[in-house]
XYZ file of C-alpha atoms in Angstrom:
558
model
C -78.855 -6.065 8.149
C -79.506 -2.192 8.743
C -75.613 -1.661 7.666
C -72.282 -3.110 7.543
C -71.166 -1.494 10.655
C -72.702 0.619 13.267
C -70.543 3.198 15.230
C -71.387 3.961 18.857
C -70.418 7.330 19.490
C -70.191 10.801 16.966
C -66.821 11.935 18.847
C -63.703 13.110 16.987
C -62.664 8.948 17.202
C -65.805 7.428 15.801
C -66.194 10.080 13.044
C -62.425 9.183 12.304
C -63.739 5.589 11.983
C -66.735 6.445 9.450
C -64.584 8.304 7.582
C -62.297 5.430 6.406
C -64.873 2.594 6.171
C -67.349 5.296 4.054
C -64.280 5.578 1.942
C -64.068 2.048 1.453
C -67.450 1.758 0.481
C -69.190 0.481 3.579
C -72.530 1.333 4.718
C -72.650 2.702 8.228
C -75.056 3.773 10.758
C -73.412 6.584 13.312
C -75.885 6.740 16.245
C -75.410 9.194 19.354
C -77.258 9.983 22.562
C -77.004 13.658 22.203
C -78.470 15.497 18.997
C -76.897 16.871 16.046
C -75.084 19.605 17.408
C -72.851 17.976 19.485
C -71.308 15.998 16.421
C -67.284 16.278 16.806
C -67.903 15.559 20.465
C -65.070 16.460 23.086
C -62.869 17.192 20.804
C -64.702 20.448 18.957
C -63.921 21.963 22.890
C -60.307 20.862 23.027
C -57.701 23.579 22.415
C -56.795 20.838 19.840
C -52.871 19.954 20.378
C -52.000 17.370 18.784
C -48.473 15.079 19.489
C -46.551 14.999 16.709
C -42.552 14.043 16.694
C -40.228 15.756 14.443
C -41.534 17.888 12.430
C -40.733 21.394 10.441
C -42.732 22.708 12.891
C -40.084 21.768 15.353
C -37.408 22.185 13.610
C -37.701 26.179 12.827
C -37.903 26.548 15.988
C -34.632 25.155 16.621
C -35.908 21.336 18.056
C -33.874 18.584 17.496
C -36.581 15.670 18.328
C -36.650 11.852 17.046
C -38.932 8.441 17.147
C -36.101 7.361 19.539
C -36.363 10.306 22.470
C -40.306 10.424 21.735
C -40.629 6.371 22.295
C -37.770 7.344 25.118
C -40.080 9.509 26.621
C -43.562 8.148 26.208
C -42.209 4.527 28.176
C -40.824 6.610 30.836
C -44.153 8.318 31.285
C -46.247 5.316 31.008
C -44.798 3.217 33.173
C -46.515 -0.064 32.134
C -46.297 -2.226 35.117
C -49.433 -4.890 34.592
C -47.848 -7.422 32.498
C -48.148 -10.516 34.046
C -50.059 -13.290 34.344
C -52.158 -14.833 31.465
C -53.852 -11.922 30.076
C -52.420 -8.946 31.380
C -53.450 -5.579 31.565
C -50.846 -3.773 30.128
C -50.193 -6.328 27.268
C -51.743 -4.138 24.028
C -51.611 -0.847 26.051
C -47.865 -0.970 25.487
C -47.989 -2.412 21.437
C -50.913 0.810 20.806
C -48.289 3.225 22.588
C -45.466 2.055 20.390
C -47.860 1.830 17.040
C -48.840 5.481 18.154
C -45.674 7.075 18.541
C -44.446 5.584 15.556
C -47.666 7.096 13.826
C -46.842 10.782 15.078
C -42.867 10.200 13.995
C -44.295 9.148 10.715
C -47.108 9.464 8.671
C -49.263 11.461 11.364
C -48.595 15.112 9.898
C -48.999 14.634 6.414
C -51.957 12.699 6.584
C -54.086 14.597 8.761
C -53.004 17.634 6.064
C -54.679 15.424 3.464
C -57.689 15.858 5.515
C -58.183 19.181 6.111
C -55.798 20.028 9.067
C -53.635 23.196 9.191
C -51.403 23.586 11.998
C -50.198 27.166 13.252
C -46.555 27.649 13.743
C -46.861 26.850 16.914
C -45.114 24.368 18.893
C -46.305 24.393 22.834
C -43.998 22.659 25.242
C -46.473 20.607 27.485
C -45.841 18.478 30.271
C -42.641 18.898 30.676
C -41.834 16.310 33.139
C -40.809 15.031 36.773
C -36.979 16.080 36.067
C -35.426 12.449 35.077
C -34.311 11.933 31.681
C -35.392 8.472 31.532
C -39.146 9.538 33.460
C -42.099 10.906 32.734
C -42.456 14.364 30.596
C -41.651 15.780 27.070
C -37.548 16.116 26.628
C -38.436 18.750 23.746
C -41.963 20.463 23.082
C -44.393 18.640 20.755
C -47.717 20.622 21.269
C -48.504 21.288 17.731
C -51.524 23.781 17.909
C -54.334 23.379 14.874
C -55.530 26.699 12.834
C -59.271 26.588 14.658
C -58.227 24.677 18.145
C -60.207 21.669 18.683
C -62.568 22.960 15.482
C -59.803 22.628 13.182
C -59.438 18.556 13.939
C -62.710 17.374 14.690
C -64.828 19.682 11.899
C -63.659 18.714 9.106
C -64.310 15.017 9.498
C -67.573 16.218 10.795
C -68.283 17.939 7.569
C -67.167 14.529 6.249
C -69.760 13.237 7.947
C -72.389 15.645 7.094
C -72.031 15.460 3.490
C -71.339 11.309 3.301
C -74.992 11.663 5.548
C -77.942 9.580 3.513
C -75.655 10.358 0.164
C -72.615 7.581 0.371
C -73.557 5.571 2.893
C -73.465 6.891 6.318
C -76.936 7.211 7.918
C -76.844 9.595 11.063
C -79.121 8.386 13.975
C -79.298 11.428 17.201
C -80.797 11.264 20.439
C -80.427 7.280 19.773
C -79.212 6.011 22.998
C -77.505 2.689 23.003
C -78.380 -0.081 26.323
C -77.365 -3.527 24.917
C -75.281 -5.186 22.893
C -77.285 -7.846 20.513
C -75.525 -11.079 20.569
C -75.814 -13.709 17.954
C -73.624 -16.697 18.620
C -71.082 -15.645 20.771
C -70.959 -12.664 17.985
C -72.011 -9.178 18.697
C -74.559 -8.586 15.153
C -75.909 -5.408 16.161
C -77.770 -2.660 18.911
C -80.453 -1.987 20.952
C -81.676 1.082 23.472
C -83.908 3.858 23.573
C -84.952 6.763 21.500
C -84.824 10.001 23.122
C -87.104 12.992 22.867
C -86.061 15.274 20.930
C -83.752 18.237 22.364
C -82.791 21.129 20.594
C -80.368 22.271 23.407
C -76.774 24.378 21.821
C -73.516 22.471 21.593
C -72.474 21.243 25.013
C -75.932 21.891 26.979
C -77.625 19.209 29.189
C -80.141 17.612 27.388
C -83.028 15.745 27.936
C -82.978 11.635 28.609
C -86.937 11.498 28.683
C -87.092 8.297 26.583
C -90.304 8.436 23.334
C -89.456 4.740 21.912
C -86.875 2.210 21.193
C -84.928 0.620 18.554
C -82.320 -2.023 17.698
C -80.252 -2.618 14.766
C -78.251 -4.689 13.190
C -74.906 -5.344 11.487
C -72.073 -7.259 10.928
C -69.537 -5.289 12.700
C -70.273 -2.879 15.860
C -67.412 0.001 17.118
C -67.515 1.435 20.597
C -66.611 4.897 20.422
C -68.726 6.362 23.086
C -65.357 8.554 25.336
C -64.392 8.041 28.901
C -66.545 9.180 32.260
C -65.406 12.593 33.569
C -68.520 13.873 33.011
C -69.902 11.899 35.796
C -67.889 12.314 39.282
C -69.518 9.458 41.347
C -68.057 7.266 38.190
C -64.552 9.183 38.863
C -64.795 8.593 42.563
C -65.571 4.824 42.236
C -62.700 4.489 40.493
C -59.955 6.781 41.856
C -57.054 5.032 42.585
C -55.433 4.947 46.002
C -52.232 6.107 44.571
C -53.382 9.596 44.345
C -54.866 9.970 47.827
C -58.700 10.570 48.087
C -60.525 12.119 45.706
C -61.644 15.353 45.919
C -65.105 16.583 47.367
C -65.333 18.974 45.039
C -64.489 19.363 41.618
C -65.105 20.964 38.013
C -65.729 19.010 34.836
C -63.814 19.549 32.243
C -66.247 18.149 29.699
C -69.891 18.054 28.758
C -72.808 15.755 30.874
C -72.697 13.161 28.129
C -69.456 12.249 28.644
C -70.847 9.661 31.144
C -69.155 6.238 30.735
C -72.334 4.584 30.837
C -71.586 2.637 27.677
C -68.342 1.281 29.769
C -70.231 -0.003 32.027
C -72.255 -1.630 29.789
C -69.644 -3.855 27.715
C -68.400 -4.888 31.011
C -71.583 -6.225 31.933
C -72.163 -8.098 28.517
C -68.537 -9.830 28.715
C -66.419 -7.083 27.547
C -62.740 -6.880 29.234
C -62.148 -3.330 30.911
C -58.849 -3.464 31.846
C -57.144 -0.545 33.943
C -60.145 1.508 34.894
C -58.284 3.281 37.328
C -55.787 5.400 35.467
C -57.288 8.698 34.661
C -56.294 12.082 33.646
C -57.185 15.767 35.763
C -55.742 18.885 35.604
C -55.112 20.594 38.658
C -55.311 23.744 37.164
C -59.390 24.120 36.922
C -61.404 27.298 37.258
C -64.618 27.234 37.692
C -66.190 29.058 34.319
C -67.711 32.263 34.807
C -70.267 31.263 31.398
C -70.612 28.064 31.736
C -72.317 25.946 28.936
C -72.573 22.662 31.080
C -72.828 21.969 34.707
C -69.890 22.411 36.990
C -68.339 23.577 34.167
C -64.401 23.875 34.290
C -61.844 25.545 32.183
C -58.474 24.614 32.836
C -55.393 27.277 32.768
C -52.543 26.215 30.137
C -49.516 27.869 32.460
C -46.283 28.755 31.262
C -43.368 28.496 34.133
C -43.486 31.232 36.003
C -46.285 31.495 38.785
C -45.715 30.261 42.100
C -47.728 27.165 43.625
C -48.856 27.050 46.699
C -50.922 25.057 48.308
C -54.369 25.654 50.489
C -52.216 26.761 53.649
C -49.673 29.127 51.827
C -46.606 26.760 51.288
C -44.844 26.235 47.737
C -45.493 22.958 46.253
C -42.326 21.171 45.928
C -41.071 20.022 42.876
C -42.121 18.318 40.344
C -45.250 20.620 41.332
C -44.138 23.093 38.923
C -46.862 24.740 36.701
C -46.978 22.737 32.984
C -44.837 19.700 34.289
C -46.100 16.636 36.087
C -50.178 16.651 36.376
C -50.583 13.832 38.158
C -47.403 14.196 40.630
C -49.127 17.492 41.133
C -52.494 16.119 42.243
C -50.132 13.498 44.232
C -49.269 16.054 45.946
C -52.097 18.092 46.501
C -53.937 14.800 47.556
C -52.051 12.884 49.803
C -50.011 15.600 51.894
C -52.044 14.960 55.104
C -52.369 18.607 56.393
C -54.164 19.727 52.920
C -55.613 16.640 51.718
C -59.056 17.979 53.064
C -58.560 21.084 51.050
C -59.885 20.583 47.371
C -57.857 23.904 45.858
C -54.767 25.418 45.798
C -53.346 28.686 44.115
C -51.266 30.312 41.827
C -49.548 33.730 42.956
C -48.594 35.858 39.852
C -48.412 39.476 38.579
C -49.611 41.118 35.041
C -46.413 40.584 33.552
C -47.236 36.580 33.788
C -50.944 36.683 33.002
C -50.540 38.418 30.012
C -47.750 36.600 28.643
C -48.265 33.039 30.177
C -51.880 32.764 30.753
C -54.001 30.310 27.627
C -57.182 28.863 28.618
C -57.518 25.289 27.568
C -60.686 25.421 25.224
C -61.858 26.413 21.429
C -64.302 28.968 22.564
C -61.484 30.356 25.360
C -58.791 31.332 21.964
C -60.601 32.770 19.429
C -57.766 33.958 17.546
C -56.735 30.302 16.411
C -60.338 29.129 16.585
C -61.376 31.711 14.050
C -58.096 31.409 12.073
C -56.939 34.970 12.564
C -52.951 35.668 12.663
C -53.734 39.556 12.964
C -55.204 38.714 16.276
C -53.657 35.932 17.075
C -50.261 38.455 16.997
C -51.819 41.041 18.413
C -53.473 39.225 21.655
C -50.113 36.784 22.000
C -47.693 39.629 21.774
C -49.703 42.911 22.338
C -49.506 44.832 25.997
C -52.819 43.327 27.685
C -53.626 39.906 28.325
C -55.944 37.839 25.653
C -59.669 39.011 26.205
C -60.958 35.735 27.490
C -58.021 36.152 30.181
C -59.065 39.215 31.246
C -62.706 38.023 31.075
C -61.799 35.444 33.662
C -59.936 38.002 35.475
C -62.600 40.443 36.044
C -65.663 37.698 35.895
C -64.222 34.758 37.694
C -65.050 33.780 40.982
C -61.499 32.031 41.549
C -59.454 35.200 41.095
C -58.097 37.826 43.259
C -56.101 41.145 42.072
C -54.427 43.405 44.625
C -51.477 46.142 44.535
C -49.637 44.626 47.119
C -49.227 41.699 49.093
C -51.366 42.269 52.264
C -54.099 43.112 50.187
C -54.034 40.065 47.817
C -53.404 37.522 51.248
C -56.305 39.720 52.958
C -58.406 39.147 49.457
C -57.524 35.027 49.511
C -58.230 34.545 52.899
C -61.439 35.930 51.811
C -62.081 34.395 49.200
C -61.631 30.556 50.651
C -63.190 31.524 53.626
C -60.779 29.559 56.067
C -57.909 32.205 57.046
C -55.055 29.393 56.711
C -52.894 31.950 54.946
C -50.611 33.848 56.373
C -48.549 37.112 55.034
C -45.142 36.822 56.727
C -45.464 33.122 55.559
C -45.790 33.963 51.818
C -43.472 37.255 51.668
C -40.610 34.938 52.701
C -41.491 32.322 50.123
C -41.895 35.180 47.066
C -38.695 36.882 48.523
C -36.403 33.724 48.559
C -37.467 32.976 44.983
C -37.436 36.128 43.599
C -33.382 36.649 45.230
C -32.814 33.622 42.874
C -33.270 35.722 39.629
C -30.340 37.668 40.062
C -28.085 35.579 38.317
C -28.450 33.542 34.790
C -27.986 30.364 37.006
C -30.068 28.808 40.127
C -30.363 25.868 42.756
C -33.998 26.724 42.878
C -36.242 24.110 40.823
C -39.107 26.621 38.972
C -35.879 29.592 38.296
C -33.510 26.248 36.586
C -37.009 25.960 34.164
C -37.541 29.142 33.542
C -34.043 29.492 32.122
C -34.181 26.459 30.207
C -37.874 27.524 29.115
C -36.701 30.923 27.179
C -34.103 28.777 25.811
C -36.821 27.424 23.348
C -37.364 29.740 20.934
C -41.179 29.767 21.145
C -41.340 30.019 24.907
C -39.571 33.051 24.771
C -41.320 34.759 22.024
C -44.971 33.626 23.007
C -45.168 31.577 26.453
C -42.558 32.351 29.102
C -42.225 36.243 30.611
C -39.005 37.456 31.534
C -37.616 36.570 34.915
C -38.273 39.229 37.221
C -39.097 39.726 40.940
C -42.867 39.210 41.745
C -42.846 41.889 44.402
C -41.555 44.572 41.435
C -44.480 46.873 41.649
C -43.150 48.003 37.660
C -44.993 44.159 36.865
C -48.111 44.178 38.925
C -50.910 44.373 40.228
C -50.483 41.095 42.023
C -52.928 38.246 41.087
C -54.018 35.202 42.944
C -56.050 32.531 41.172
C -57.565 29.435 43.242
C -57.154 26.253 41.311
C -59.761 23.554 41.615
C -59.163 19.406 40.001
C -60.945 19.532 36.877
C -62.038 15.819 35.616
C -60.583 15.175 32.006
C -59.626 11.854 30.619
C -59.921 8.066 31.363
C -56.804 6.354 30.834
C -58.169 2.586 31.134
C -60.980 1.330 29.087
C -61.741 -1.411 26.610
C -58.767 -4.103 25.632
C -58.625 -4.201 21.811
C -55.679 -5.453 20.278
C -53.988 -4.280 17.325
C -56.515 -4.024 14.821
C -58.868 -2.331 17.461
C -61.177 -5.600 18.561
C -62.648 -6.075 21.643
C -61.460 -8.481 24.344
C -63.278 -10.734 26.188
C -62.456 -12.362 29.681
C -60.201 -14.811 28.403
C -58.152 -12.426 26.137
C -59.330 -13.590 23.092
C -61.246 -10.872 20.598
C -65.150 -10.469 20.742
C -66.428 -11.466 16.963
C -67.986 -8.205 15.814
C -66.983 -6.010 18.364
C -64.569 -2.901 17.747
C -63.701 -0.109 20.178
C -62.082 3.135 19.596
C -60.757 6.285 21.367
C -61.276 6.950 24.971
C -63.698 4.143 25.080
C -61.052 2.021 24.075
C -58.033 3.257 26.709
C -56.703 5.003 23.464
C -56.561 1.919 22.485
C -55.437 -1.576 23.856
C -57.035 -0.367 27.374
C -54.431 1.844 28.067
C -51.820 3.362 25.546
C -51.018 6.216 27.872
C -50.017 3.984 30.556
C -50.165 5.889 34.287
C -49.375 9.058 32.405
C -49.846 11.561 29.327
C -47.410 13.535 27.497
C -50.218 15.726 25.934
C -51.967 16.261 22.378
C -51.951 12.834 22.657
C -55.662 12.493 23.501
C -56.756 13.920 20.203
C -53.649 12.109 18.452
C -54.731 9.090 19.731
C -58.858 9.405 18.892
C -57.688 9.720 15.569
C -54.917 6.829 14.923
C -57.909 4.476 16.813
C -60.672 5.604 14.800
C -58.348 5.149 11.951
C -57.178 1.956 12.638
C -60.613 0.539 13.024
C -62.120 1.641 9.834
C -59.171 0.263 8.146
C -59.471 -3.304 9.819
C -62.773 -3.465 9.193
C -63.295 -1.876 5.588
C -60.778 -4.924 4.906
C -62.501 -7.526 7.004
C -65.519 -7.182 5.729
């Protein structure tokens, strides 16, 4: 045996996974496709939010929030509806989402402290829902923002990592690129696949797959950790689901090459049950990145409540098309509305007052002043008179913006833009007018006005997220801004059926000996924790209470 257990992928939920069984004393082999750079995987990118359920965070801030609303909440955005028959779909998805929320309500916070996590005071209010108590969406926000964004939750189990390396156990393997499952049995004993050449390409970069030898390994135990496949569209394509319309011809990626699903496709193959493969996760807030690091790359916008949606031909996206509330509803309805389902972008219409006050870009090298730790700068940027920097940057760099005086000049500057003249002026001065004559009084029948009330009624909207109501057309807030949104490919929501101690399923339901899976490899665990929808730090949450779970099952099993 090369080591008790080998780990398939050096992402935030297989470094998670080391972590405990290193503590316990096993001997593990971490092997990944890219090279040492890359260790923390998606998550060192993430803005790093992480779903936690009443917590002092919350409650300064005036929250009132409970394992009852959260559970509440989290069923009415999943929506399991695959559980029948002998081995259904949803059957573990739903006993991981209940094991998870109970996590966040419970031990989640103080536990990831023990680690190394600091949390800002911040408390974002994501996802805020399709406007039914008992449906999808947050009831109260639970966004609670690391000190260092993604850094601050995936580095310092990296550095775990690092210093366990060759000292207490954990051997790290890079450009080690896994094609097979080893079989022994009926019991998976170990790995084989290719060495790659070796690629000295920064964090993030396309790297080489030019194969210099092979390997395979063995062990008693072997965890799938290898994330989901937005970094490979014809894999999102083939499994879009009809529900949302046709998918997009074009799109940005919202995470690095690697992220290519290959090893997916791969269990399947060797026996492994994928259950759900087509729930997934976009934004449909994507710009494409003025620096990119990988290709296509995408940056999604983290809106607050007040810019107005429209869609490729002008109109205002109906509700629950309301910026920061239902992402998938959204790309419902920007994907199977017939007269702009062959348009692949839409747009937000704002003014400076918004951008400066609403405007985060999803990403730890897009918010420096929480990836760095800073609170001067963090207060400064967040509160100060101008926008934060990499706003701006996007704003002067950014192929997807356009900033005009007035409104003739930002249509005349769209229409350019997209290259199609569907907008027209009359058209969109009506729409702006009849929304901004609903800010007059403190009350509204208009959808986007009822949330921005109830949005500065959070304390922490109204200090950092959510600008004062005021007419667009005000020339006191401009210039005018228009930003074309693209779909930007995030998450996999389906994936590998483990059950509650994180093993691997097989056709007939019944656990793979020697087979683990964890993270978005894994569905976030039982092939599909999230259900249809997410409710947001719950990706990172969920990497972590997966990775977690396995080491612990198997530092005891074994």
């Amino acid at each position: 045996m090369d080591a008790d257990v080998i780990v398939v992928g050096a992402g935030l939920a297989g470094l998670v996974a080391c972590a405990e069984l290193v503590r316990a004393g096993k001997k593990v082999v971490l092997l990944d496709q890219e090279n040492a750079a890359n260790l923390g995987g998606q998550a060192f990118w993430s803005f790093g939010g992480i779903f936690l359920v009443d917590t002092p965070m919350q409650r300064r801030l005036g929250v009132k929030d409970s394992l009852d609303l959260a559970w509440q909440d989290w069923q009415g955005s999943a929506g399991w509806d695959r559980l029948d028959g002998d081995h259904p779909e949803d059957e573990w998805a739903e006993k991981w989402g209940r094991a998870f929320v109970e996590f966040a309500a419970g031990e989640a916070r103080l536990w990831l402290n023990e680690q190394g996590v600091r949390f800002t005071p911040v408390v974002g209010w994501a996802e805020r829902g399709a406007g039914s108590a008992a449906g999808h969406g947050n009831s109260v926000p639970r966004f609670h923002v690391p000190w260092g964004t993604g850094t601050g939750i995936s580095e310092p189990f990296a550095d775990r990592a690092r210093e366990a390396a060759d000292v207490r156990g954990l051997t790290l393997r890079f450009r080690h690129r896994v094609d097979r499952l080893e079989f022994t049995d009926g019991r998976v004993t170990g790995v084989s696949g290719a060495v790659l050449a070796p690629d000295e390409a920064p964090r993030g970069v396309s790297s080489s797959r030019d194969e210099v030898g092979s390997f395979t390994l063995q062990a008693q135990a072997v965890v799938i950790a290898t994330g989901g496949i937005g970094g490979d569209h014809d894999r999102v394509r083939r499994w879009w689901p009809e529900r949302l319309g046709t998918p997009p011809k074009k799109m940005v990626t919202g995470v690095p090459a690697h992220v290519d699903g290959r090893m997916l496709d791969i269990a399947a193959e060797q026996g492994v049950r994928l259950v759900n493969r087509d729930r997934m996760w976009h934004y449909t807030e994507g710009l494409q990145n003025w620096d990119p690091v990988w290709p296509g790359h995408g940056i999604r916008i983290l809106p607050g409540p007040s810019s107005m949606w429209l869609d490729a031909r002008g109109r205002r996206l109906p509700a629950p098309g309301l910026p920061g509330y239902d992402t998938l509803g959204t790309l419902k309805i920007l994907r199977t509305t017939p007269d702009i389902a062959d348009y692949d972008y839409s747009w937000f219409v704002l003014d400076q007052t918004i951008v400066k006050k609403e405007f985060a870009l999803s990403g730890s090298e897009q918010n420096p002043d929480i990836t760095d730790r800073d609170l001067g700068l963090l207060l400064r940027t967040r509160l100060g008179r101008f926008a934060p920097g990499p706003v701006e940057a996007f704003k002067e760099h950014g192929a997807d913006f356009v900033v005009a005086d007035d409104l003739a000049e930002l249509v005349r500057g769209m229409n350019a833009l997209s290259g199609d003249d569907l907008l027209d002026e009359d058209g969109i001065r009506a729409q702006i007018v009849a929304r901004d004559n609903e800010l007059v009084n403190p009350y509204s029948k208009d959808a986007q006005t009822i949330g921005i009330r109830n949005s500065r009624r959070f304390l922490g909207d109204r200090i950092f997220r959510t600008a004062t109501p005021h007419a667009l057309l005000d020339p006191k807030h401009g210039p005018l801004i228009a930003v074309r949104l693209w779909i930007v490919t995030r998450k996999t929501l389906g994936g590998i059926q483990t059950d509650l101690q994180g093993r691997a399923l097989d056709a007939e339901g019944q656990p793979i000996e020697g087979l683990y899976a964890a993270g978005e490899a894994a569905g976030f665990g039982g092939g599909g924790a999230h259900g249809y929808n997410a409710l947001e730090g719950t990706f990172l949450g969920q990497c972590i209470f997966t990775g977690r779970t396995v080491g612990r099952a198997l530092a005891a099993a074994l």
